[in-house]
Structures are given as C-alpha cells and as structure tokens.
Coordinates of C-alpha atoms and ligand atoms in Angstrom, one line a residue:
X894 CA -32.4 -4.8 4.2
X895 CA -29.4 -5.1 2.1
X896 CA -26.9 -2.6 1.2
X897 CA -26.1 -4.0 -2.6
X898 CA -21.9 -3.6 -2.6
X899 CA -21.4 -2.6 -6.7
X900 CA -17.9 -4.2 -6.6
X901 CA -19.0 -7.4 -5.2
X902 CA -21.5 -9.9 -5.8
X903 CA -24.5 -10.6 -3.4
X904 CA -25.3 -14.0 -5.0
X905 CA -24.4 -16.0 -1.4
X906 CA -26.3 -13.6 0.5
X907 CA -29.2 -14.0 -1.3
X908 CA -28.7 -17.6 -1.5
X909 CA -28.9 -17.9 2.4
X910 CA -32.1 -15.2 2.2
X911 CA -33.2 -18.0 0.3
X912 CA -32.7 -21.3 2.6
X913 CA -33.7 -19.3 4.9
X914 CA -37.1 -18.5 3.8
X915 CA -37.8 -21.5 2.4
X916 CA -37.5 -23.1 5.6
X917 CA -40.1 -20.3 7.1
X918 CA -42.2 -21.0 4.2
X919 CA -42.4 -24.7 4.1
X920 CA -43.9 -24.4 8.1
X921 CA -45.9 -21.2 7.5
X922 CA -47.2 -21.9 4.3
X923 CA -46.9 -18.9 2.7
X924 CA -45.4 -18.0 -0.6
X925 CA -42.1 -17.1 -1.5
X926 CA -41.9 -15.3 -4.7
X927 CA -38.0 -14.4 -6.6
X928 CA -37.9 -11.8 -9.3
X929 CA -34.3 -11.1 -11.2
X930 CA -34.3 -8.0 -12.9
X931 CA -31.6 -7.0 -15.7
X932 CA -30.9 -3.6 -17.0
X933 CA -31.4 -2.3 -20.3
X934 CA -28.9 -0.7 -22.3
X935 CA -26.3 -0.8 -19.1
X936 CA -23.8 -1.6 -21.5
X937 CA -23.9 1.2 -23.6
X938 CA -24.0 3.5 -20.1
X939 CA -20.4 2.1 -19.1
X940 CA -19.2 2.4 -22.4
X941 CA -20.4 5.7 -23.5
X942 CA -20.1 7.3 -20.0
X943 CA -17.5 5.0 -18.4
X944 CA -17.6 2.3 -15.4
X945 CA -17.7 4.7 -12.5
X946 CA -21.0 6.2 -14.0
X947 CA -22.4 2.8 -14.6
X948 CA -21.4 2.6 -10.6
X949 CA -23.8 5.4 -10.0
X950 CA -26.5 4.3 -12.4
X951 CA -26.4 0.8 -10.3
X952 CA -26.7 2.6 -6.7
X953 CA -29.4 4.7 -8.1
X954 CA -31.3 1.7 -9.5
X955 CA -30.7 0.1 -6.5
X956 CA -32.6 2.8 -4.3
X957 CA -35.2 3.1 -6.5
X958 CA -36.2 -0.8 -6.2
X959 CA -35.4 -0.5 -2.1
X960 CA -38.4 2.1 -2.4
X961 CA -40.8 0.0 -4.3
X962 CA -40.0 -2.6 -1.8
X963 CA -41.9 -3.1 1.9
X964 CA -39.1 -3.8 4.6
X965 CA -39.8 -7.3 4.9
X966 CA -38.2 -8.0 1.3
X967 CA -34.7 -8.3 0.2
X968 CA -32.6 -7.2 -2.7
X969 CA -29.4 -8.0 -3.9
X970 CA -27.4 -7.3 -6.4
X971 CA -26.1 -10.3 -8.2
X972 CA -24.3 -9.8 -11.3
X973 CA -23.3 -7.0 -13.5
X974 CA -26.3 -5.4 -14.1
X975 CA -28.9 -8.0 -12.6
X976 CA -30.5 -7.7 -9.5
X977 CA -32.7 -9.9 -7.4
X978 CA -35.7 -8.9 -5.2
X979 CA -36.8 -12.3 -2.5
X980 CA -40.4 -11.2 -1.5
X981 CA -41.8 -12.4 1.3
X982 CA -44.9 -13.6 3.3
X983 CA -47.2 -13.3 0.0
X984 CA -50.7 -14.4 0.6
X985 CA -51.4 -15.3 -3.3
X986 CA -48.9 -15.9 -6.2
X987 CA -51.1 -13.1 -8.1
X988 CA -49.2 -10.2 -6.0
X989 CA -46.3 -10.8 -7.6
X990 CA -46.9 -9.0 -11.0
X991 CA -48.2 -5.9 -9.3
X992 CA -44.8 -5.6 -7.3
X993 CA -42.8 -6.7 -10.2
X994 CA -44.5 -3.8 -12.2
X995 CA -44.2 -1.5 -9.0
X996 CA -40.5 -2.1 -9.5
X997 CA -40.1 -1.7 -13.2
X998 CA -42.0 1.5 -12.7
X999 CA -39.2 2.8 -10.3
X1000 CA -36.8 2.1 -12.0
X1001 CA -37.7 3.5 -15.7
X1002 CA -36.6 6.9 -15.2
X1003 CA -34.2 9.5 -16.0
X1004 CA -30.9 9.3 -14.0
X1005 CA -28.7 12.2 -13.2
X1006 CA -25.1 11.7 -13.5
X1007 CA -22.6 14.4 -12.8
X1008 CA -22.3 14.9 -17.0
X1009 CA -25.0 14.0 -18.3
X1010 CA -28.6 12.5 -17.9
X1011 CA -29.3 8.6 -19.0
X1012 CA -32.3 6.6 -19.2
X1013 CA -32.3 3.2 -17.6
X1014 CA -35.6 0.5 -17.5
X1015 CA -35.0 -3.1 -17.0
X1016 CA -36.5 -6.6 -17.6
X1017 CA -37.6 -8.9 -15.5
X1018 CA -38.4 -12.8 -15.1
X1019 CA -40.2 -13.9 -11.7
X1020 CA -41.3 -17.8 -9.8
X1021 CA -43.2 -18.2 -6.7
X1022 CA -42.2 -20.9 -4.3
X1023 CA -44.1 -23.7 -4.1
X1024 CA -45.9 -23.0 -6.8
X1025 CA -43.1 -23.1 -9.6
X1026 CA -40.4 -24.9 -7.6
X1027 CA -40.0 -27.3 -4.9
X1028 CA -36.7 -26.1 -4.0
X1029 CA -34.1 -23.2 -4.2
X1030 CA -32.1 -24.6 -6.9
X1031 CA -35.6 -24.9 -9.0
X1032 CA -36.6 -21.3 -7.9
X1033 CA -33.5 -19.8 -9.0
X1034 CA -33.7 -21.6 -12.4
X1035 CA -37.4 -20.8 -13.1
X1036 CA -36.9 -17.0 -12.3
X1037 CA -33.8 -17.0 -14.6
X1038 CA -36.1 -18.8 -17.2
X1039 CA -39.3 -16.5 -16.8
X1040 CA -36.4 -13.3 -17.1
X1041 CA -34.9 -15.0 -20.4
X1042 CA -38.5 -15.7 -22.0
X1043 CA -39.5 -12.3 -21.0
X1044 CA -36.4 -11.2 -23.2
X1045 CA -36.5 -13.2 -26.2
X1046 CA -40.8 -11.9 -26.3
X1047 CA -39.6 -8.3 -25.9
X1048 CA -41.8 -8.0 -22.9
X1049 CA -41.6 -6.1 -19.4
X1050 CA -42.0 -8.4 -17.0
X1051 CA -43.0 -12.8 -17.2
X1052 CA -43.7 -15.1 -14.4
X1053 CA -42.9 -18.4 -14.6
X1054 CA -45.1 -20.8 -16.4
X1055 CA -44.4 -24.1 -17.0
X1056 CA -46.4 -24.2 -20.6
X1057 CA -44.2 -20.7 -21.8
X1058 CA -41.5 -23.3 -21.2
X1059 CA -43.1 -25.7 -23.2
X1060 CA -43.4 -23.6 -26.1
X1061 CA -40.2 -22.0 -26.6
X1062 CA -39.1 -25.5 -26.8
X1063 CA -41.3 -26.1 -29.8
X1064 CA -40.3 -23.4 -31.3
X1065 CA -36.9 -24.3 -30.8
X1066 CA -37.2 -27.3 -32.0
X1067 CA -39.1 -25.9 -34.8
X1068 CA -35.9 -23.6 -35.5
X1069 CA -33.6 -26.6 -35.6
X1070 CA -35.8 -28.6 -38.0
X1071 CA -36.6 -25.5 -40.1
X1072 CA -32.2 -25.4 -40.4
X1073 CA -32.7 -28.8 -41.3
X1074 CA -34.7 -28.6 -43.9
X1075 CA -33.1 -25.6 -45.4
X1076 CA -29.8 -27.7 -46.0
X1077 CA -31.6 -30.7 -47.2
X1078 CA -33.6 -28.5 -50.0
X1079 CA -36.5 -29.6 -48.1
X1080 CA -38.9 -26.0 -48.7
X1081 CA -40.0 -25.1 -51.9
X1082 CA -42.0 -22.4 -53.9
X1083 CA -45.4 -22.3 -54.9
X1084 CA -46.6 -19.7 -57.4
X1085 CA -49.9 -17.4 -57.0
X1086 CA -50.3 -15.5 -60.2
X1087 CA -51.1 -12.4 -60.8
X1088 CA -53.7 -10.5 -63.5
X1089 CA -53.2 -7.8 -65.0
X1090 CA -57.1 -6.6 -64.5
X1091 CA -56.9 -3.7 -67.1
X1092 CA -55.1 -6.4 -70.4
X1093 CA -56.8 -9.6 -69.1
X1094 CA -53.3 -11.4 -69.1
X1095 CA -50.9 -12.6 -66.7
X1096 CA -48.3 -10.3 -65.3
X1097 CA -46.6 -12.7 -62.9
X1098 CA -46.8 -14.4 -59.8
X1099 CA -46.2 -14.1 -56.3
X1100 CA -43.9 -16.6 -54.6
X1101 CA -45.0 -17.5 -51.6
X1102 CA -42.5 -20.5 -49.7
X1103 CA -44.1 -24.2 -48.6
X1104 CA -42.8 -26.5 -46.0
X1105 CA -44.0 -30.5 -46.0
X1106 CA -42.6 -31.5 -42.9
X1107 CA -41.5 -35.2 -42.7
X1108 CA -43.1 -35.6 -39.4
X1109 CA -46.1 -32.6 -39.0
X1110 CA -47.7 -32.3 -42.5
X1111 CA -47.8 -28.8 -43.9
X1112 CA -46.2 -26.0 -42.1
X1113 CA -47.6 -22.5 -42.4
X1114 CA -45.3 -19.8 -43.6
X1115 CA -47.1 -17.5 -40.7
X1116 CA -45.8 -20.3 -38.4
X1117 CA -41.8 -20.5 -39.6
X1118 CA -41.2 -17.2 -40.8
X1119 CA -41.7 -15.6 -37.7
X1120 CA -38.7 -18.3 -36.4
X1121 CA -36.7 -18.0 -39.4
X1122 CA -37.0 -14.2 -38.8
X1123 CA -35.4 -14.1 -34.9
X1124 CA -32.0 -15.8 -36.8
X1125 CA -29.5 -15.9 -39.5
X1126 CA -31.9 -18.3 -40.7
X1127 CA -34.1 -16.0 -42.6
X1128 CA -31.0 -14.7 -44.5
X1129 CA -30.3 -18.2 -45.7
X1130 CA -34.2 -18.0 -46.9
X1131 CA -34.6 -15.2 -48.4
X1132 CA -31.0 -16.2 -50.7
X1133 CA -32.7 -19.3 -51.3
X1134 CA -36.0 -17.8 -52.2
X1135 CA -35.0 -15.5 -54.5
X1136 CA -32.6 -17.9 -56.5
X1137 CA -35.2 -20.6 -56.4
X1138 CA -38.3 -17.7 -58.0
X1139 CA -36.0 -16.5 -60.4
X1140 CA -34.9 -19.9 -61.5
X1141 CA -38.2 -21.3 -61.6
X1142 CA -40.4 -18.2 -63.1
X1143 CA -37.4 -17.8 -66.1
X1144 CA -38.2 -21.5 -66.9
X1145 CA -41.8 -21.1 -66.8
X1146 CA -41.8 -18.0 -68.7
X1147 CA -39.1 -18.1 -70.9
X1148 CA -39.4 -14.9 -72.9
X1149 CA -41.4 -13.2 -71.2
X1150 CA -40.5 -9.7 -71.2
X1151 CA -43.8 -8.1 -69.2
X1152 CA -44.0 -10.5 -66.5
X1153 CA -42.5 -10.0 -63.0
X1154 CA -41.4 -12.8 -60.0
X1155 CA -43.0 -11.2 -56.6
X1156 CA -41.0 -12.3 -53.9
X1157 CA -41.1 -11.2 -49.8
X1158 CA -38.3 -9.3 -48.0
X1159 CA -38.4 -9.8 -44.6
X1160 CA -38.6 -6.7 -41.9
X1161 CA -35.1 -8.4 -40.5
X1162 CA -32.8 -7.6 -44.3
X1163 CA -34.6 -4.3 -44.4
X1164 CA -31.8 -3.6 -41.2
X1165 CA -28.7 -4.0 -43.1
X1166 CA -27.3 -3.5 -47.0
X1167 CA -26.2 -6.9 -47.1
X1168 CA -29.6 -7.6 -49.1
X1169 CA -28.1 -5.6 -52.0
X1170 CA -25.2 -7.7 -52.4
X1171 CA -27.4 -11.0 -52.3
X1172 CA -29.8 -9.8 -54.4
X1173 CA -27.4 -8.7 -56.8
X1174 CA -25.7 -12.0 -56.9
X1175 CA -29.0 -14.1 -57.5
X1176 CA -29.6 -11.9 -60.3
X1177 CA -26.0 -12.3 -62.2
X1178 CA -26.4 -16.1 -61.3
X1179 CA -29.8 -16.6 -63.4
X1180 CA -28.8 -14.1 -65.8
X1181 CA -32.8 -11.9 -64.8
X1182 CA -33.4 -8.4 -65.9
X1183 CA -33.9 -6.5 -62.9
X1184 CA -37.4 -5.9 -63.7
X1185 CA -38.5 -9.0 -63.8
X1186 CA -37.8 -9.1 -59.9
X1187 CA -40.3 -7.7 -57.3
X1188 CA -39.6 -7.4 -53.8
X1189 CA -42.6 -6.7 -51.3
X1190 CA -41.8 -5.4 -47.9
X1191 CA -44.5 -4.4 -45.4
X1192 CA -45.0 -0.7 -44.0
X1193 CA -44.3 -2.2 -40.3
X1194 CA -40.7 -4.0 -41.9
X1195 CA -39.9 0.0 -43.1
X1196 CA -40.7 1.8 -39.8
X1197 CA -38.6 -0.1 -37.1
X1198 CA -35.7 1.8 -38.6
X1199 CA -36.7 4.2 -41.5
X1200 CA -33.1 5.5 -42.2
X1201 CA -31.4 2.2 -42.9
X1202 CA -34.5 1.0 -44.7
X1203 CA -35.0 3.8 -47.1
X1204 CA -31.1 3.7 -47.7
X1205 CA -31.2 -0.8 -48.6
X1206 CA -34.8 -0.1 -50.9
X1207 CA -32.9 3.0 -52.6
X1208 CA -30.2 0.7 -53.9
X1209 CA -32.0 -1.7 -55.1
X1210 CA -34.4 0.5 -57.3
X1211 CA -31.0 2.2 -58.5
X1212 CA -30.6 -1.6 -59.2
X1213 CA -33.4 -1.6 -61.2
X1214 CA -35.7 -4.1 -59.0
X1215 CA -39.7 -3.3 -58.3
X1216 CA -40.2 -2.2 -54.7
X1217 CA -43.8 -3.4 -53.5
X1218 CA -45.5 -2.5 -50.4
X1219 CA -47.1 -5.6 -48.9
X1220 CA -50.4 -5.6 -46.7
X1221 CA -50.9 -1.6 -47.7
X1222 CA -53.6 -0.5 -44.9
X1223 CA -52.5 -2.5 -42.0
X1224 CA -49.4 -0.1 -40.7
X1225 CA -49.2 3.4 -40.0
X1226 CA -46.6 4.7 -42.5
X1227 CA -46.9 8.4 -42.6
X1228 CA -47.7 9.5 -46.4
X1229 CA -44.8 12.1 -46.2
X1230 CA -42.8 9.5 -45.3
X1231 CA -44.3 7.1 -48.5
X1232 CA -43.7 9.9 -50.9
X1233 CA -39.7 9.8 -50.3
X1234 CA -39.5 5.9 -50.6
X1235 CA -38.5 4.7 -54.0
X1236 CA -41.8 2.0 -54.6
X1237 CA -43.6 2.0 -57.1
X1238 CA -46.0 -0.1 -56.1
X1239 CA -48.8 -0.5 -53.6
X1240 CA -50.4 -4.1 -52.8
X1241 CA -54.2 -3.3 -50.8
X1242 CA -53.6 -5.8 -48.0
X1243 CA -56.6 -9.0 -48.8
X1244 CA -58.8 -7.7 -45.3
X1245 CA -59.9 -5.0 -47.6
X1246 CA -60.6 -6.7 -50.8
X1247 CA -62.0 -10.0 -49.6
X1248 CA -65.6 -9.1 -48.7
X1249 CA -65.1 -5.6 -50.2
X1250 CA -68.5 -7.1 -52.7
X1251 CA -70.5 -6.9 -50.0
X1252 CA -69.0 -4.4 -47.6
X1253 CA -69.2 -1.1 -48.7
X1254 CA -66.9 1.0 -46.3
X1255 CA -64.1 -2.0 -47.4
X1256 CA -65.0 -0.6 -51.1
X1257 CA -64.1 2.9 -49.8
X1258 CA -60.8 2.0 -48.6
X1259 CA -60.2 0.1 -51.9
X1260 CA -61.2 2.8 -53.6
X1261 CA -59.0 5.4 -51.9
X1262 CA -55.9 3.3 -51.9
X1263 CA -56.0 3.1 -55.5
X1264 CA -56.8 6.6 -56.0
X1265 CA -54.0 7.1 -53.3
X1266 CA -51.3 5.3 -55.3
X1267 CA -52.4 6.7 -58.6
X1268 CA -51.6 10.5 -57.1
X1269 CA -48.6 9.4 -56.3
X1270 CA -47.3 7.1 -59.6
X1271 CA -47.7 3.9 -58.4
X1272 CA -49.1 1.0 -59.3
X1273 CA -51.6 -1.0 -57.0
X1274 CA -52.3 -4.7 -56.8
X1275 CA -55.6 -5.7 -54.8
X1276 CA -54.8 -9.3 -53.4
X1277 CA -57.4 -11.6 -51.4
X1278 CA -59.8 -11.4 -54.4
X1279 CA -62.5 -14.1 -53.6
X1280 CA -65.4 -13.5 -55.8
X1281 CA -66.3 -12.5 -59.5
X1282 CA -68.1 -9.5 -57.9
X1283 CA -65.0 -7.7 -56.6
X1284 CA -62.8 -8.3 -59.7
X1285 CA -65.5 -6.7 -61.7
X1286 CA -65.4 -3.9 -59.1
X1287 CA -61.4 -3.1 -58.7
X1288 CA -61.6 -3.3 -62.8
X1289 CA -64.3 -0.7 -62.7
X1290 CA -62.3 1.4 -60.5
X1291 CA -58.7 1.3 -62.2
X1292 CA -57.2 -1.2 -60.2
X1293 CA -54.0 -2.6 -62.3
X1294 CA -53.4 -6.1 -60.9
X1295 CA -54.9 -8.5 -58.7
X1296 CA -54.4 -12.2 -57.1
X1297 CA -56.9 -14.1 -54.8
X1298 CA -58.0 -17.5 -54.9
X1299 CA -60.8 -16.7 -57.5
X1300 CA -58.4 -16.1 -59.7
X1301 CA -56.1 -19.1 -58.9
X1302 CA -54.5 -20.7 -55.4
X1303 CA -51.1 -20.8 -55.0
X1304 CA -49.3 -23.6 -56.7
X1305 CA -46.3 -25.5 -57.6
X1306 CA -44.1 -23.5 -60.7
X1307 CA -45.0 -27.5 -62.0
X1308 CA -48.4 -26.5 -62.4
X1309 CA -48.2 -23.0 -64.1
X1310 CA -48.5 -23.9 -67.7
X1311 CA -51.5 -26.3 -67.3
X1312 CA -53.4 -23.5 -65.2
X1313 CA -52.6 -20.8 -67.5
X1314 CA -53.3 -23.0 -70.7
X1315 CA -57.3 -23.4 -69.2
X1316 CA -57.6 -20.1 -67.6
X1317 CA -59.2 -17.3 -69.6
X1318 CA -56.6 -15.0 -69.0
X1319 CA -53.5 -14.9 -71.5
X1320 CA -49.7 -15.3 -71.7
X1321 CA -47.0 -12.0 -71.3
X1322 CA -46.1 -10.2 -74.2
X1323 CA -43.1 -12.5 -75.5
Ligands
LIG1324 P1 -48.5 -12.3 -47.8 O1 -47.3 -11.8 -48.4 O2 -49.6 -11.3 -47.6 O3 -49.0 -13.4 -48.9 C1 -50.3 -13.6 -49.3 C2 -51.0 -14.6 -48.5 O4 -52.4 -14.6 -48.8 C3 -50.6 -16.0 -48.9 O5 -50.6 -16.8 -47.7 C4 -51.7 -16.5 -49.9 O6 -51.8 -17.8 -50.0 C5 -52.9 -15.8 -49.2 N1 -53.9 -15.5 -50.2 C6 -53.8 -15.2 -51.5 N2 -55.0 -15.0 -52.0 C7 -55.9 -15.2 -51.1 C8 -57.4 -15.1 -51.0 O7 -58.0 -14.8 -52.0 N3 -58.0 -15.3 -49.8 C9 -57.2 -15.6 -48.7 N4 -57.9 -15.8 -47.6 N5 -55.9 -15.6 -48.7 C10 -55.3 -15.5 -49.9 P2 -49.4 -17.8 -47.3 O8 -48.8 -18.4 -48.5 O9 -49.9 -18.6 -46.2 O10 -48.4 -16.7 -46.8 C11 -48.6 -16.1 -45.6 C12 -47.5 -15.0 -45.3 O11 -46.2 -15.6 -45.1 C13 -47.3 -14.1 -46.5 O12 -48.3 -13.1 -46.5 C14 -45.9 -13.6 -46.2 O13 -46.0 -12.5 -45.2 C15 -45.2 -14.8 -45.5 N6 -44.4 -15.5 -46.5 C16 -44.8 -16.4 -47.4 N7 -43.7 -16.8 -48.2 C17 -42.6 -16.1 -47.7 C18 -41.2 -16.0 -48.1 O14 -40.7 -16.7 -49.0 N8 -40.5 -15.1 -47.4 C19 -41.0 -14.3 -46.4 N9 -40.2 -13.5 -45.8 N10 -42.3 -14.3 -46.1 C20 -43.1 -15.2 -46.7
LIG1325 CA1 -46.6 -10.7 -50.1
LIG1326 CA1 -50.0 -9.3 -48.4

C-alpha cells in the first residue's frame, strides 16, 4: 500500500496504479472503481493552526482511510487536501457507496494536534471502470465530476451518473439564459392582491416574478429562483424586483396611503447587510414611504445564520419596511427566537389554508397561528385561499388578510384596475 508523502504529490503513482489495473481488469473482468475525496474546512486548519498542523491533519486522515481500506486497494495523496482511493477486484459497481461511506465515516472525527483539537470530514465523488469510462483518462474525469456535483448539492458522497451530468448542464444553461434575460428586461412582475378580510378592501398585493422564455414557454419561479439563488444573480433580482414592485404598485395605486407592495427576500441577502443599502436606494429612487414596502423572508432563510439575519431585518424595520414571515408552519423557528425578531407579520403558509374547509386539524393549525401572532402583535395573512368556505372561516376567526386564487390569480400590474373595478372588494383609503 502506499505511504502518501505530504510534501509531494502521488498523482503519477496513482496514474500507473491505474494502467495498471485497467489492464488486469479488461482480462479479468472485474471492476475498477476511483473515489477522490477532498477535505472540508482544510483551509481554515492551515490558516488558523498553521501548515505543519495541516501536515498532521493530512497523515492522520490518511491513516484513517488506509484503515477503512482492505490491502488490496490503494491510496494516494494527490493534491493539497484531495486524496484518491483505486479499489479493486469489485464484484458489482453497488460496493462502491458502502466503501465510499466506510471512508467518510473514518475520516469525520476529531483530530488531536499538539494545541488543540480540529474536526475534519470530507467530500467525495466516485466512477467504476467500465461502467462510467472506457479508459483512464475518462475514469479520472468522471470521479472528478461525481466529487464536484457532490459539492455544488451539498452532499457526502456521489457516483458518477451520466444523467447528474446531464442536469447540471441544464441548469447551467438555465443560469446563463436566466443572466440573459435579466439584462434584456426579459422577467417581469405579476400582482396577487391581497384583502384585507376584516374592511372588505384591498390592502396590496404580493409580487410574485414571471419568466416567458423565448424558447421554453413559462418558467416557474420554483424552477429559477433556486438557480438565481446559488449566484450573484439573485442580487441582481431581488434590486430589480423591488424597483420594478415599487414602480409599478405607485402607478397603480397612486395615493394610496393603506396599501402595501409584498415582495420576497431571498435566504441568500438575509447573509449580508448589503440588502439595506439596495433597499434603501430603490426606495429614494421611487420616492415610496417605507411602509408601503413588505419584505417576506421564510423561517428556514432566518435560521442558516440567525445572528447576521436578525442584525439585516433589524435595519430595515429601523428603516421603516414591513418584515413578513413567508410559509409560517413549514420551518422550525423556535418561538423564543420569533419573539426577538423585528416582524410584524405572520403569512400561514397556503398547505394549511387550502383544504382547511374541509380538514379540520388544518383549521386547528389556522386557528392557532392566528391566535399565535395575535399574542405576540403581529399581523397574519392566510394565503392559498381556494374556496368561499375558508374565507368565511379565517374572517370568523380574526384573520386580517388573505390572498388565494378565490380571491384573484396572480396577474400583470396591467390588469389591476380592471380586476379591482369588478371585484366586490374596494380601493385603499386614498
Ligand atoms: P410564495 O412566496 O409562497 O408565493 C406564493 C405562491 O403561491 C405563488 O406561486 C402563488 O401563485 C401561489 N398561490 C397563491 N395563491 C394560491 C392558491 O390559492 N392556491 C395555490 N395552489 N397556490 C397559490 P409562484 O408565483 O409560482 O411562486 C412560487 C414561489 O417562488 C414563491 O412562493 C416564492 O418563494 C418564489 N418567488 C416568486 N417570486 C419571487 C421573487 O421575486 N423573488 C424571490 N426571491 N422569490 C420569488
Ligand atoms: Ca411569498
Ligand atoms: Ca408563501
């Protein structure tokens, strides 16, 4: 077995192991399976604890995978903190997770250094030869492809699969268009409004972004927000959202003084305060009262990092903007945790409220999420109304707002007036 040398690199060696194998292989008939496995966090380990450390933490790792591995396998070291594991003599392709998870397993531990203790797990991409590649050159690339997919999905462990590879490319391509269409002025808004159930009256409108690709029809926002939001991209939308709501709801509305534009933050701007600054701006540029802007974020978008989000949502109520909670229901925000945020609203995520006529323990939820944001001062918005029978119901039990296709689909800010001209509901206080 090989002894992996930390100042050089074992790519030839393992190269040869390859050939070699292959060779074997192609008379035998049995599989040859590659897994490359990278570190996590190794980078922050040499910087925080210095390069001989990060030495140790690679011998370490090192002896952990040799003990995962039978004697017939081989690992190398290849690169700074990426490692490669040739197994052998497999009898099925299938084998290949277990040992890949064997190895991941060993190696997400504590490690001792002479300091201090650090914590090391890595990620890794794996191909089986023939079954993924016909030759080294193709083995080595699919690995490296299975490890980088395995990355960008935040998983463990990926093998190699030719229609993964097929989709990231979609989506790839999806990214490119969706930058496309972005500089052309290609999205645009539509408008779902919202009732204030207690007046009868409008209270604003929820805008929710539309993409009519040239070449693929209608693109959900489920589809291309998820894209948007692994870039820049969805910075670049959220700026043009905003401007685009405000613009479009002041024109609509013109003196409105009760009504409010609903627009979505994404999880990604909750991570930085650079939200504050573009927010800020859109608002000077259309000349909008604070109020009249509401920004829903989702109880999932506050918890991947509570500090930095509850510090971005407390500027912007100091600024004077609505805070919203979006899909209330679906996350697991703690309620001591809900109490220090500065929201003051509550939106019952639709699941709840979309068959709640007819399913009773949905009418309890309802029920105690309005009672919940009552206690606590907030407002609450049932969305996903379907049916006369649940308006009359979340009126009956205090709810303050609602939107759901019964009450009207989204549509385009084009279309406001003549829906709100024959709908029985009436216009803000002017
Ligand atoms: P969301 O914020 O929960 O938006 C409400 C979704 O529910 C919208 O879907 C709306 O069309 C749909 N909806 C409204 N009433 C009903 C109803 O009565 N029944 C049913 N079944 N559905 C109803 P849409 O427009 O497809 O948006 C999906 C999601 O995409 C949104 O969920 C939001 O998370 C995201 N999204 C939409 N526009 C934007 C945007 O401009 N920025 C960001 N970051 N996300 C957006
Ligand atoms: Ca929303
Ligand atoms: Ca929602």
């Amino acid at each position: 077995m090989n002894q992996p040398q930390f100042q050089c690199n074992q790519r030839d060696q393992l190269l040869e192991q390859l050939d070699r194998q292959l060779l074997r292989s192609r008379g035998s008939g049995e599989r040859v399976a590659l897994l490359v496995f990278n570190l996590r966090g190794f980078r922050e380990i040499n910087m925080t604890c210095g390069h001989a450390a990060g030495d140790t933490v690679l011998r370490l790792v090192a002896e952990r995978i040799r003990s995962a591995l039978r004697p017939c396998d081989g690992l190398f070291h290849i690169g700074n903190d990426e490692f490669a594991v040739v197994l052998t003599t497999l009898k099925s392709p299938q084998v290949v997770s277990l040992a890949a998870q064997k190895i991941l397993h060993s190696i997400d531990t504590d490690y001792e250094l002479p300091a201090e203790v650090v914590a090391a797990s890595a990620v890794a991409g794996g191909a089986v030869f023939p079954d993924h590649a016909g030759d080294r050159d193709g083995l080595l690339r699919s690995a490296d492809t299975a490890l980088h997919l395995a990355r960008e999905q935040e998983q463990d462990f990926l093998i190699y699969d030719a229609s993964l590879v097929s989709r990231e490319q979609q989506l790839a391509n999806l990214k490119r268009s969706l930058s496309k269409a972005l500089d052309n002025n290609d999205l645009m808004l539509h408008y779902q409004p919202q009732i204030d159930l207690q007046r009868g009256q409008l209270s604003g409108c929820e805008a929710l972004v539309r993409w009519n690709h040239a070449e693929q029809g209608w693109i959900r926002p489920d589809v291309f927000i998820p894209v948007a939001e692994k870039s820049e991209l969805i910075d670049t939308l959220t700026y043009w959202s905003i401007n685009v709501a405000l613009r479009e709801w002041l024109e609509f509305c013109v003196q409105c003084r009760d009504g409010a534009i609903a627009v979505n933050l994404s999880a990604r701007l909750l991570q930085s305060t650079e939200i504050v600054d573009l927010v800020s701006r859109a608002l000077n540029i259309w000349g909008a009262d604070p109020g009249a802007l509401i920004l829903e974020v989702t109880e999932s978008a506050m918890m991947s990092d509570p500090e930095t989000a509850l510090r971005v949502l407390t500027r912007l109520h100091e600024m004077g903007v609505t805070l919203s909670i979006d899909d209330f229901g679906t996350g697991y925000s703690s309620l001591a945790y809900l109490q220090k945020l500065p929201v003051s609203e509550l939106k019952i995520d639709r699941s709840f409220v979309q068959h709640m006529a007819d399913r009773p323990q949905d009418r309890k939820i309802v029920r105690s999420i309005i009672d919940l944001a009552h206690n606590l001062d907030m407002r609450v918005v049932a969305e996903g109304i379907e049916d006369q029978r649940s308006l009359d119901m979340l009126v009956s039990m205090g709810c303050d707002y609602g939107q759901g296709f019964y009450i009207a689909r989204p549509m385009p800010a084009g279309q406001l007036s003549d829906w709100l001209h024959q709908a029985p509901w009436r216009k803000p206080a002017a």
